[in-house]
Coordinates of N, CA and C in Angstrom, one line a residue:
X211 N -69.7 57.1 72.6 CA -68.5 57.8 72.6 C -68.1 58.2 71.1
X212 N -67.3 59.3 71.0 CA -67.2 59.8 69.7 C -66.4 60.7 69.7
X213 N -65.1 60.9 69.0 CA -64.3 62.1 69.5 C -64.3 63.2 68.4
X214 N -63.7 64.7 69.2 CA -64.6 65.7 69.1 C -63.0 66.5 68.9
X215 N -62.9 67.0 67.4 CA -61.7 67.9 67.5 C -61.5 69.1 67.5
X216 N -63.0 69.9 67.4 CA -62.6 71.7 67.8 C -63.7 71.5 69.2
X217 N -62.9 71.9 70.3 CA -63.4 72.3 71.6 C -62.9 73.5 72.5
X218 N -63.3 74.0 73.6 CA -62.8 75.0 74.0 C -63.7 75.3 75.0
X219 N -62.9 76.5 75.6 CA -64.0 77.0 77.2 C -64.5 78.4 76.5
X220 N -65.8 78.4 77.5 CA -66.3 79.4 77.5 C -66.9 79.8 78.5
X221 N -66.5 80.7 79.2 CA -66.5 81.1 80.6 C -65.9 79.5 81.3
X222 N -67.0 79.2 82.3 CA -67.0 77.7 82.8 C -67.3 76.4 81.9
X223 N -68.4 77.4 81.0 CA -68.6 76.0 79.7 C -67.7 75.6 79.2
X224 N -67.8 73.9 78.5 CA -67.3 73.3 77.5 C -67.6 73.5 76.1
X225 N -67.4 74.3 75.3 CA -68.0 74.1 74.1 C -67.6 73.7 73.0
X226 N -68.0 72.7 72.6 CA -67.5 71.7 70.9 C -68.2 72.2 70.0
X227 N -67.5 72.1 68.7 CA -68.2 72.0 67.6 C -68.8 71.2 67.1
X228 N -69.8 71.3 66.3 CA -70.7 70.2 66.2 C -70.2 70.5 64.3
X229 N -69.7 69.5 64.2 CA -69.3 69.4 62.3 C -69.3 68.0 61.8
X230 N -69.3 67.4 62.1 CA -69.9 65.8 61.8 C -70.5 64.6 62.8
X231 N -71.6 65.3 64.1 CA -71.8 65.0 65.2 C -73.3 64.1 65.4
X232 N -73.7 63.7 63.8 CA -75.3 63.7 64.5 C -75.5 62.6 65.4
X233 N -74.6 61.5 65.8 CA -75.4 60.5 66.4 C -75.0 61.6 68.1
X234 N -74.0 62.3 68.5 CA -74.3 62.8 69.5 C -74.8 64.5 69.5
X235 N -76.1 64.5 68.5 CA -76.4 65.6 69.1 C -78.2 64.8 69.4
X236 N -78.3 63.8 68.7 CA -79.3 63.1 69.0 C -79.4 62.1 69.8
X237 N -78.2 62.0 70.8 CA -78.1 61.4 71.7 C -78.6 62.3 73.3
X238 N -78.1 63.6 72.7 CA -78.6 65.0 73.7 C -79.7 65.3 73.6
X239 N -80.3 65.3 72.8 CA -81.8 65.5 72.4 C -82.5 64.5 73.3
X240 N -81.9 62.9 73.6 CA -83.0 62.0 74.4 C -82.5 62.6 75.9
X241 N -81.4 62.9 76.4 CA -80.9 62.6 77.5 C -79.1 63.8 77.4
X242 N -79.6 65.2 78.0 CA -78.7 65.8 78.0 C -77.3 65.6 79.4
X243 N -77.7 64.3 80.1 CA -76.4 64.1 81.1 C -75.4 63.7 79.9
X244 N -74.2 64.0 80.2 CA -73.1 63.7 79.2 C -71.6 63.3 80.6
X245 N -71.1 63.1 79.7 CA -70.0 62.5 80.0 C -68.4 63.1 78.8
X246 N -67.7 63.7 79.4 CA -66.4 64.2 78.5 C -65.7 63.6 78.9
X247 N -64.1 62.6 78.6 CA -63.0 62.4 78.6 C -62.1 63.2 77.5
X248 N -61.3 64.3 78.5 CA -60.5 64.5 77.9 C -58.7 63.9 78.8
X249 N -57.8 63.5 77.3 CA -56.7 62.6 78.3 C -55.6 63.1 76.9
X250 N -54.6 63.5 77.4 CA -53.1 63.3 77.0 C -53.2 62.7 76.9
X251 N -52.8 62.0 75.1 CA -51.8 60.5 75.7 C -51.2 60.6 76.1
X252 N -49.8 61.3 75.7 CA -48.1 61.3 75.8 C -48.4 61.5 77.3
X253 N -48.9 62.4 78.1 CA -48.7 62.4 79.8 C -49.7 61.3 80.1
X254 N -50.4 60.6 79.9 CA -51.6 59.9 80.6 C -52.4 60.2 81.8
X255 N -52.4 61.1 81.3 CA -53.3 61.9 82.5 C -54.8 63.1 81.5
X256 N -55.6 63.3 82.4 CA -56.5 63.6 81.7 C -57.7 64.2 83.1
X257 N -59.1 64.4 82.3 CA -60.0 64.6 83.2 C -61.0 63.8 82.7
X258 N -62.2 64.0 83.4 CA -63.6 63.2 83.4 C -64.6 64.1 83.6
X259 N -65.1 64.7 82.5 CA -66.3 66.6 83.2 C -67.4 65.5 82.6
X260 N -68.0 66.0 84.0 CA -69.4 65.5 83.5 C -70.5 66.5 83.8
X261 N -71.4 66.8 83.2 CA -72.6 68.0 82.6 C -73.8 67.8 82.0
X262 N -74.3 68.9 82.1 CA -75.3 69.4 80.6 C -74.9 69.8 79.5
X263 N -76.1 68.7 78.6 CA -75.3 69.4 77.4 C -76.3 70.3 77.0
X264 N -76.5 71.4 75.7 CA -77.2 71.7 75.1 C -76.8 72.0 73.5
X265 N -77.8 71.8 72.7 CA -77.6 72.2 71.0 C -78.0 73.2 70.7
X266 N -76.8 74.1 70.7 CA -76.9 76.0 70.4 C -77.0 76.0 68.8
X267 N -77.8 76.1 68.0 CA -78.3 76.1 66.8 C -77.7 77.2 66.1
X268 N -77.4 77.6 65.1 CA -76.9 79.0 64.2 C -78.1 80.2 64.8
X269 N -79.3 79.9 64.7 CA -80.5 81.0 64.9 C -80.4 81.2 66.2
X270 N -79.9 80.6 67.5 CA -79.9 80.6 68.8 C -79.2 82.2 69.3
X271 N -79.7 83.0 69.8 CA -79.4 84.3 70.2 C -77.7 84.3 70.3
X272 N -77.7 83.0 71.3 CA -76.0 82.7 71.9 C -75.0 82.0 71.3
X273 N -75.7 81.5 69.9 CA -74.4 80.8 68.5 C -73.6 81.9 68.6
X274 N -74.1 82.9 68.5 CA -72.7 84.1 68.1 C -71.6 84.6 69.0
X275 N -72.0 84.5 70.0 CA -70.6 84.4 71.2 C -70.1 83.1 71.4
X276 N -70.8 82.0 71.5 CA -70.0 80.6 71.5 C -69.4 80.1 70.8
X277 N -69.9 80.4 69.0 CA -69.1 80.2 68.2 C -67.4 80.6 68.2
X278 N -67.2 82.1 68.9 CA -66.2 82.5 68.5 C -65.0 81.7 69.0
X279 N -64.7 81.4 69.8 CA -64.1 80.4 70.4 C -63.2 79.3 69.8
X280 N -64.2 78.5 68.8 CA -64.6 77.5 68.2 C -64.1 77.9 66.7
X281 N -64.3 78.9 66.1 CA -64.0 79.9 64.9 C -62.5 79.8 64.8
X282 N -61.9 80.3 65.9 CA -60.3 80.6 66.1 C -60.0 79.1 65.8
X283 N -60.0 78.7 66.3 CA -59.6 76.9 66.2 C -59.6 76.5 65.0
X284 N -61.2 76.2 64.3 CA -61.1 76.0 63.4 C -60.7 76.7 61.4
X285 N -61.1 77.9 61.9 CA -61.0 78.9 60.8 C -62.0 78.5 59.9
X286 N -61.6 78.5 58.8 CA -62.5 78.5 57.1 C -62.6 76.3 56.9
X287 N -61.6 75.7 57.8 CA -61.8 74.5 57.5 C -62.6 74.1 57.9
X288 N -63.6 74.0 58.6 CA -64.9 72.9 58.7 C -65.8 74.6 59.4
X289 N -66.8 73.6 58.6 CA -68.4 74.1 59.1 C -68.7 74.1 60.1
X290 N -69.2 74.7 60.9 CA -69.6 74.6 62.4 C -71.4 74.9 62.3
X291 N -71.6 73.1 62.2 CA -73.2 73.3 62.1 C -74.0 73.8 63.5
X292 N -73.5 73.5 64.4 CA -74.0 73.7 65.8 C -72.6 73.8 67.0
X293 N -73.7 74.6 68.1 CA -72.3 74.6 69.0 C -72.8 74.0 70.2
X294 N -72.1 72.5 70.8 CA -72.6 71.9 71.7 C -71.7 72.1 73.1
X295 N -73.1 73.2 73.9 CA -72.2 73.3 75.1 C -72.8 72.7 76.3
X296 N -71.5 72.3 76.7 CA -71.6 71.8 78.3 C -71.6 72.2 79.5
X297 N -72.4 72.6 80.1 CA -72.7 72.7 81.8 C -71.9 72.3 82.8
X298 N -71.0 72.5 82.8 CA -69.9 71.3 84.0 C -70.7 71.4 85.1
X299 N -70.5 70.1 85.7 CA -70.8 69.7 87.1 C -70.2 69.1 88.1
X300 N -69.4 68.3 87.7 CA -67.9 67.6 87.9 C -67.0 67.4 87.2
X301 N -65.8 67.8 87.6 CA -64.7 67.3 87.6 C -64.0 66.4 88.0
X302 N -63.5 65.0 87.4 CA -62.7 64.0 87.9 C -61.6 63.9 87.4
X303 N -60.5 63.6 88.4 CA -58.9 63.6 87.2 C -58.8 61.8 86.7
X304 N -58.2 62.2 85.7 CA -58.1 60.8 84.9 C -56.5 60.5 84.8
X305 N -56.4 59.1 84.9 CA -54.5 58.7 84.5 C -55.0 57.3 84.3
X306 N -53.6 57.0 83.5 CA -53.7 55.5 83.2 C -53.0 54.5 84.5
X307 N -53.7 53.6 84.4 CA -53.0 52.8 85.1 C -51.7 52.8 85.8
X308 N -50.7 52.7 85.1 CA -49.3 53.1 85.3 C -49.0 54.2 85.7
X309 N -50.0 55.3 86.0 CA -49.5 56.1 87.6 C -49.7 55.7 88.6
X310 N -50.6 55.1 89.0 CA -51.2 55.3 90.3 C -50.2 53.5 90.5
X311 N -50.1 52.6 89.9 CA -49.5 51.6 90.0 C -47.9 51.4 90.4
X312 N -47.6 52.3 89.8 CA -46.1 52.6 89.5 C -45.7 54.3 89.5
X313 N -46.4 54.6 90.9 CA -46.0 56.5 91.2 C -44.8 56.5 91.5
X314 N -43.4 55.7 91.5 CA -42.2 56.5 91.3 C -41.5 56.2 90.4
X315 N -41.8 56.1 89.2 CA -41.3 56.2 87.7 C -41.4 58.0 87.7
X316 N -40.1 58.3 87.2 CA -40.0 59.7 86.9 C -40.9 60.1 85.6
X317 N -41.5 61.4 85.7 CA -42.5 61.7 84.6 C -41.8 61.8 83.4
X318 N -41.1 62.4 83.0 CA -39.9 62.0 81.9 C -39.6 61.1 81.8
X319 N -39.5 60.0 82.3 CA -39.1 58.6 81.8 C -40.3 58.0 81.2
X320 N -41.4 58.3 81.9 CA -42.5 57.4 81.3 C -43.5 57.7 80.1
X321 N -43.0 59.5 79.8 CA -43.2 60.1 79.1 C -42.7 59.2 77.7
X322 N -40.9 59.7 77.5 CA -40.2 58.6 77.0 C -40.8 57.5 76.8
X323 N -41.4 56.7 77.4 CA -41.3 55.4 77.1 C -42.9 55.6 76.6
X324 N -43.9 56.1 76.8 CA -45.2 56.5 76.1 C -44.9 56.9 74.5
X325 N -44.1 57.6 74.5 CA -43.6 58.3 73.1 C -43.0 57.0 72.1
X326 N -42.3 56.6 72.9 CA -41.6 55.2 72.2 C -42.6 54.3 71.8
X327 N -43.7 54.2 72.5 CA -44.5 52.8 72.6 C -45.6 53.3 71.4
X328 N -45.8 54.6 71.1 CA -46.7 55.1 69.6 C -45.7 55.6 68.3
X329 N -44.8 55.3 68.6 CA -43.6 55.5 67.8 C -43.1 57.1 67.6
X330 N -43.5 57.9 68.4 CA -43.6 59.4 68.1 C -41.9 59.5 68.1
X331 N -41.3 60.3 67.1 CA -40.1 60.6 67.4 C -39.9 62.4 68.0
X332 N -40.6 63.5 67.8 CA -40.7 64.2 68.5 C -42.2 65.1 68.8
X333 N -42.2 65.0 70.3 CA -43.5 65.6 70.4 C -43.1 66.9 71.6
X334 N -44.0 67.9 71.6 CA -43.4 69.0 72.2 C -44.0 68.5 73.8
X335 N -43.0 69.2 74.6 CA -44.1 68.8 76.3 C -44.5 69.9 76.7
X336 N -45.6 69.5 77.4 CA -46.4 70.8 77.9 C -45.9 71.1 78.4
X337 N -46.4 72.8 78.6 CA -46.3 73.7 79.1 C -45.7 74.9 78.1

């Protein structure tokens, strides 16, 4: 596991940037089944995509459309040595514990009390 801060869709794909990634682009190279968690903290909720991965190279015909995506996000601040995209195959929804334990706490309250418990004093809510 390793987290991954410029990401984005493309079409159905997942696609990350690859800018300080080698132990997982050499982890793709043995064995392209992957595993993504992506989770809100502040809502605790999240997904579980699981896929193919592949390592779109700069010389790769398709760096130049996948990149773009990934460009916007990042701009001029990091390098985008490779673009590692995902194949979705599944989708799983993800939550912490204290949903499914505790489903009538109001979402705003437990938001609140998530926010409190990382000391956040203001964070914007989705949507």
């Amino acid at each position: 596991m390793s987290p991954k801060e410029i990401f984005a869709l493309a079409g159905d794909d997942i696609v990350i940037a690859h800018i300080a990634s080698p132990r997982s682009v050499r982890n793709i190279a043995g064995n392209s089944h992957v595993c993504l968690s992506v989770l809100d903290v502040f809502e605790q909720r999240g997904y579980r995509i699981a896929g193919r991965a592949s390592i779109i190279a700069p010389n790769d015909d398709a760096f130049a459309t996948l990149v773009v995506p990934l460009r916007e996000l990042a701009g001029d601040a990091f390098p985008i040595r490779a673009v590692i995209r995902i194949v979705v195959h599944d989708v799983e929804p993800l939550s912490a514990p204290s949903i499914w334990m505790y489903p009538d706490v109001d979402p705003a309250r437990r938001r609140a009390g998530v926010l409190a418990s990382y000391g956040v004093v203001d964070a914007p809510s989705p949507g």
